[in-house]
Amino acid sequence: MSTTSRSNRVKAVIGTVSLTGAAMGWLTACGTGTDQDDDAREVYCVDEQDQVVDDDQCEEAERNGGFVGGVPFFFLLGGFGGNRYSVGQTIPNQYTGAATRVNPSDSSARSRSGLPGSGKVTSGTRISGGIGSGGGGGGS
């Protein structure tokens, strides 16, 4: 086998591996083509102990820098295992650790998270889009 032939074969193998790796990265980034509702999250208005409070608390906190009477309130966005929570219930740590907290007065963070930039948000509402889950989501 000539050196040129061997060199061309090595380049072809490297090119194939690179393209395969690039294609796998692209497919991973795009997901597996499953229903987009899998990415849907729910939102709850909670206090600093992750207890669900009346939606009016977050609406008032929106007008007061995220606080009502010195107590911070948040929109908590995440997947909650299909569970629905009512006012007075505390959302378990197993769900809050991966959830995103959004300061109700931060209109940019609200928009990035898939929430309306201002106004009342009803707890238990399913939203999709936004920045995904995690600890981010804007100033608290």
PDB file of C-alpha atoms in Angstrom:
ATOM      1  CA  MET A   1       0.000   0.000   0.000  1.00  0.00           C
ATOM      2  CA  SER A   2       1.351   3.402  -0.894  1.00  0.00           C
ATOM      3  CA  THR A   3       1.885   6.153   1.632  1.00  0.00           C
ATOM      4  CA  THR A   4      -0.610   8.379  -0.203  1.00  0.00           C
ATOM      5  CA  SER A   5      -3.299   5.678  -0.094  1.00  0.00           C
ATOM      6  CA  ARG A   6      -2.742   5.046   3.625  1.00  0.00           C
ATOM      7  CA  SER A   7      -2.810   8.775   4.346  1.00  0.00           C
ATOM      8  CA  ASN A   8      -6.099   9.214   2.468  1.00  0.00           C
ATOM      9  CA  ARG A   9      -7.662   6.290   4.353  1.00  0.00           C
ATOM     10  CA  VAL A  10      -6.572   7.715   7.710  1.00  0.00           C
ATOM     11  CA  LYS A  11      -8.054  11.104   6.762  1.00  0.00           C
ATOM     12  CA  ALA A  12     -11.301   9.408   5.726  1.00  0.00           C
ATOM     13  CA  VAL A  13     -11.529   7.533   9.046  1.00  0.00           C
ATOM     14  CA  ILE A  14     -10.785  10.697  11.039  1.00  0.00           C
ATOM     15  CA  GLY A  15     -13.348  12.622   8.998  1.00  0.00           C
ATOM     16  CA  THR A  16     -15.980   9.951   9.591  1.00  0.00           C
ATOM     17  CA  VAL A  17     -15.316   9.895  13.340  1.00  0.00           C
ATOM     18  CA  SER A  18     -15.459  13.713  13.499  1.00  0.00           C
ATOM     19  CA  LEU A  19     -18.723  13.849  11.569  1.00  0.00           C
ATOM     20  CA  THR A  20     -20.230  11.098  13.702  1.00  0.00           C
ATOM     21  CA  GLY A  21     -19.224  12.937  16.870  1.00  0.00           C
ATOM     22  CA  ALA A  22     -20.624  16.202  15.532  1.00  0.00           C
ATOM     23  CA  ALA A  23     -23.881  14.516  14.553  1.00  0.00           C
ATOM     24  CA  MET A  24     -24.240  12.945  18.002  1.00  0.00           C
ATOM     25  CA  GLY A  25     -23.612  16.315  19.660  1.00  0.00           C
ATOM     26  CA  TRP A  26     -26.223  17.934  17.424  1.00  0.00           C
ATOM     27  CA  LEU A  27     -28.780  15.214  18.161  1.00  0.00           C
ATOM     28  CA  THR A  28     -28.117  15.507  21.879  1.00  0.00           C
ATOM     29  CA  ALA A  29     -28.553  19.281  21.765  1.00  0.00           C
ATOM     30  CA  CYS A  30     -31.784  18.960  19.819  1.00  0.00           C
ATOM     31  CA  GLY A  31     -33.211  16.245  22.022  1.00  0.00           C
ATOM     32  CA  THR A  32     -34.617  12.984  20.913  1.00  0.00           C
ATOM     33  CA  GLY A  33     -37.643  14.368  19.160  1.00  0.00           C
ATOM     34  CA  THR A  34     -39.981  13.659  22.063  1.00  0.00           C
ATOM     35  CA  ASP A  35     -42.998  15.760  22.808  1.00  0.00           C
ATOM     36  CA  GLN A  36     -42.059  19.272  23.905  1.00  0.00           C
ATOM     37  CA  ASP A  37     -44.474  18.973  26.842  1.00  0.00           C
ATOM     38  CA  ASP A  38     -41.755  16.920  28.537  1.00  0.00           C
ATOM     39  CA  ASP A  39     -39.981  20.255  29.041  1.00  0.00           C
ATOM     40  CA  ALA A  40     -43.080  21.927  30.452  1.00  0.00           C
ATOM     41  CA  ARG A  41     -42.772  23.134  33.996  1.00  0.00           C
ATOM     42  CA  GLU A  42     -45.196  24.356  36.579  1.00  0.00           C
ATOM     43  CA  VAL A  43     -44.974  27.546  38.584  1.00  0.00           C
ATOM     44  CA  TYR A  44     -45.933  28.194  42.189  1.00  0.00           C
ATOM     45  CA  CYS A  45     -45.789  31.320  44.320  1.00  0.00           C
ATOM     46  CA  VAL A  46     -43.822  30.351  47.440  1.00  0.00           C
ATOM     47  CA  ASP A  47     -42.254  31.914  50.504  1.00  0.00           C
ATOM     48  CA  GLU A  48     -38.665  31.373  51.612  1.00  0.00           C
ATOM     49  CA  GLN A  49     -39.561  27.967  53.141  1.00  0.00           C
ATOM     50  CA  ASP A  50     -41.048  26.787  49.810  1.00  0.00           C
ATOM     51  CA  GLN A  51     -44.552  26.865  51.220  1.00  0.00           C
ATOM     52  CA  VAL A  52     -47.154  27.655  48.574  1.00  0.00           C
ATOM     53  CA  VAL A  53     -48.799  30.989  49.292  1.00  0.00           C
ATOM     54  CA  ASP A  54     -51.671  32.870  47.709  1.00  0.00           C
ATOM     55  CA  ASP A  55     -50.802  34.205  44.250  1.00  0.00           C
ATOM     56  CA  ASP A  56     -51.552  37.712  45.510  1.00  0.00           C
ATOM     57  CA  GLN A  57     -48.341  37.552  47.591  1.00  0.00           C
ATOM     58  CA  CYS A  58     -46.196  37.303  44.448  1.00  0.00           C
ATOM     59  CA  GLU A  59     -48.278  39.981  42.772  1.00  0.00           C
ATOM     60  CA  GLU A  60     -47.641  42.320  45.717  1.00  0.00           C
ATOM     61  CA  ALA A  61     -43.972  41.271  45.848  1.00  0.00           C
ATOM     62  CA  GLU A  62     -43.715  42.265  42.175  1.00  0.00           C
ATOM     63  CA  ARG A  63     -44.534  45.849  43.188  1.00  0.00           C
ATOM     64  CA  ASN A  64     -42.206  45.781  46.231  1.00  0.00           C
ATOM     65  CA  GLY A  65     -38.868  44.433  45.011  1.00  0.00           C
ATOM     66  CA  GLY A  66     -39.719  40.780  45.723  1.00  0.00           C
ATOM     67  CA  PHE A  67     -40.721  41.325  49.357  1.00  0.00           C
ATOM     68  CA  VAL A  68     -43.951  41.695  51.304  1.00  0.00           C
ATOM     69  CA  GLY A  69     -43.544  42.899  54.885  1.00  0.00           C
ATOM     70  CA  GLY A  70     -39.816  42.124  54.740  1.00  0.00           C
ATOM     71  CA  VAL A  71     -40.432  38.503  53.683  1.00  0.00           C
ATOM     72  CA  PRO A  72     -39.177  37.367  50.250  1.00  0.00           C
ATOM     73  CA  PHE A  73     -41.538  35.630  47.853  1.00  0.00           C
ATOM     74  CA  PHE A  74     -40.612  33.767  44.672  1.00  0.00           C
ATOM     75  CA  PHE A  75     -42.011  32.081  41.653  1.00  0.00           C
ATOM     76  CA  LEU A  76     -40.756  28.502  41.869  1.00  0.00           C
ATOM     77  CA  LEU A  77     -40.574  26.826  38.449  1.00  0.00           C
ATOM     78  CA  GLY A  78     -39.883  23.165  37.955  1.00  0.00           C
ATOM     79  CA  GLY A  79     -41.131  19.677  37.444  1.00  0.00           C
ATOM     80  CA  PHE A  80     -42.930  18.625  40.577  1.00  0.00           C
ATOM     81  CA  GLY A  81     -43.389  14.941  39.821  1.00  0.00           C
ATOM     82  CA  GLY A  82     -46.918  15.403  38.577  1.00  0.00           C
ATOM     83  CA  ASN A  83     -47.992  16.582  42.030  1.00  0.00           C
ATOM     84  CA  ARG A  84     -50.287  19.576  42.490  1.00  0.00           C
ATOM     85  CA  TYR A  85     -49.800  21.779  45.526  1.00  0.00           C
ATOM     86  CA  SER A  86     -52.301  24.026  47.286  1.00  0.00           C
ATOM     87  CA  VAL A  87     -51.852  27.107  49.437  1.00  0.00           C
ATOM     88  CA  GLY A  88     -50.308  26.050  52.745  1.00  0.00           C
ATOM     89  CA  GLN A  89     -48.506  22.973  51.405  1.00  0.00           C
ATOM     90  CA  THR A  90     -44.726  22.877  51.388  1.00  0.00           C
ATOM     91  CA  ILE A  91     -43.082  21.638  48.204  1.00  0.00           C
ATOM     92  CA  PRO A  92     -40.651  18.799  49.078  1.00  0.00           C
ATOM     93  CA  ASN A  93     -36.899  19.337  48.811  1.00  0.00           C
ATOM     94  CA  GLN A  94     -36.633  16.607  46.182  1.00  0.00           C
ATOM     95  CA  TYR A  95     -38.334  19.035  43.759  1.00  0.00           C
ATOM     96  CA  THR A  96     -37.108  22.398  44.974  1.00  0.00           C
ATOM     97  CA  GLY A  97     -33.392  21.588  44.580  1.00  0.00           C
ATOM     98  CA  ALA A  98     -33.689  21.448  40.787  1.00  0.00           C
ATOM     99  CA  ALA A  99     -36.301  24.196  40.518  1.00  0.00           C
ATOM    100  CA  THR A 100     -35.687  27.754  39.358  1.00  0.00           C
ATOM    101  CA  ARG A 101     -36.494  30.652  41.661  1.00  0.00           C
ATOM    102  CA  VAL A 102     -37.568  33.890  40.059  1.00  0.00           C
ATOM    103  CA  ASN A 103     -37.980  37.203  41.848  1.00  0.00           C
ATOM    104  CA  PRO A 104     -41.493  38.416  40.967  1.00  0.00           C
ATOM    105  CA  SER A 105     -40.188  41.977  40.493  1.00  0.00           C
ATOM    106  CA  ASP A 106     -37.506  40.970  37.948  1.00  0.00           C
ATOM    107  CA  SER A 107     -39.355  41.312  34.630  1.00  0.00           C
ATOM    108  CA  SER A 108     -36.329  40.160  32.592  1.00  0.00           C
ATOM    109  CA  ALA A 109     -35.892  36.963  34.631  1.00  0.00           C
ATOM    110  CA  ARG A 110     -39.626  36.338  34.423  1.00  0.00           C
ATOM    111  CA  SER A 111     -39.571  36.620  30.634  1.00  0.00           C
ATOM    112  CA  ARG A 112     -36.455  34.432  30.287  1.00  0.00           C
ATOM    113  CA  SER A 113     -38.208  31.777  32.378  1.00  0.00           C
ATOM    114  CA  GLY A 114     -41.291  31.713  30.175  1.00  0.00           C
ATOM    115  CA  LEU A 115     -43.458  33.776  32.531  1.00  0.00           C
ATOM    116  CA  PRO A 116     -45.179  37.016  31.574  1.00  0.00           C
ATOM    117  CA  GLY A 117     -42.908  40.002  32.302  1.00  0.00           C
ATOM    118  CA  SER A 118     -45.458  41.432  34.728  1.00  0.00           C
ATOM    119  CA  GLY A 119     -48.835  40.741  36.251  1.00  0.00           C
ATOM    120  CA  LYS A 120     -50.438  37.917  38.145  1.00  0.00           C
ATOM    121  CA  VAL A 121     -49.296  34.345  37.586  1.00  0.00           C
ATOM    122  CA  THR A 122     -51.550  31.557  38.792  1.00  0.00           C
ATOM    123  CA  SER A 123     -49.876  28.825  40.831  1.00  0.00           C
ATOM    124  CA  GLY A 124     -50.004  25.421  39.192  1.00  0.00           C
ATOM    125  CA  THR A 125     -49.868  26.938  35.694  1.00  0.00           C
ATOM    126  CA  ARG A 126     -47.878  24.867  33.198  1.00  0.00           C
ATOM    127  CA  ILE A 127     -45.357  26.798  31.165  1.00  0.00           C
ATOM    128  CA  SER A 128     -42.907  25.727  28.515  1.00  0.00           C
ATOM    129  CA  GLY A 129     -39.898  27.382  27.005  1.00  0.00           C
ATOM    130  CA  GLY A 130     -37.674  29.667  28.986  1.00  0.00           C
ATOM    131  CA  ILE A 131     -34.276  28.838  30.406  1.00  0.00           C
ATOM    132  CA  GLY A 132     -34.899  25.393  31.755  1.00  0.00           C
ATOM    133  CA  SER A 133     -34.500  24.303  35.330  1.00  0.00           C
ATOM    134  CA  GLY A 134     -31.749  24.877  37.758  1.00  0.00           C
ATOM    135  CA  GLY A 135     -30.766  27.298  40.456  1.00  0.00           C
ATOM    136  CA  GLY A 136     -30.657  30.359  38.212  1.00  0.00           C
ATOM    137  CA  GLY A 137     -33.519  32.417  36.984  1.00  0.00           C
ATOM    138  CA  GLY A 138     -32.778  35.883  38.206  1.00  0.00           C
ATOM    139  CA  GLY A 139     -32.296  37.974  41.281  1.00  0.00           C
ATOM    140  CA  SER A 140     -33.970  36.832  44.419  1.00  0.00           C
TER     141      SER A 140
END
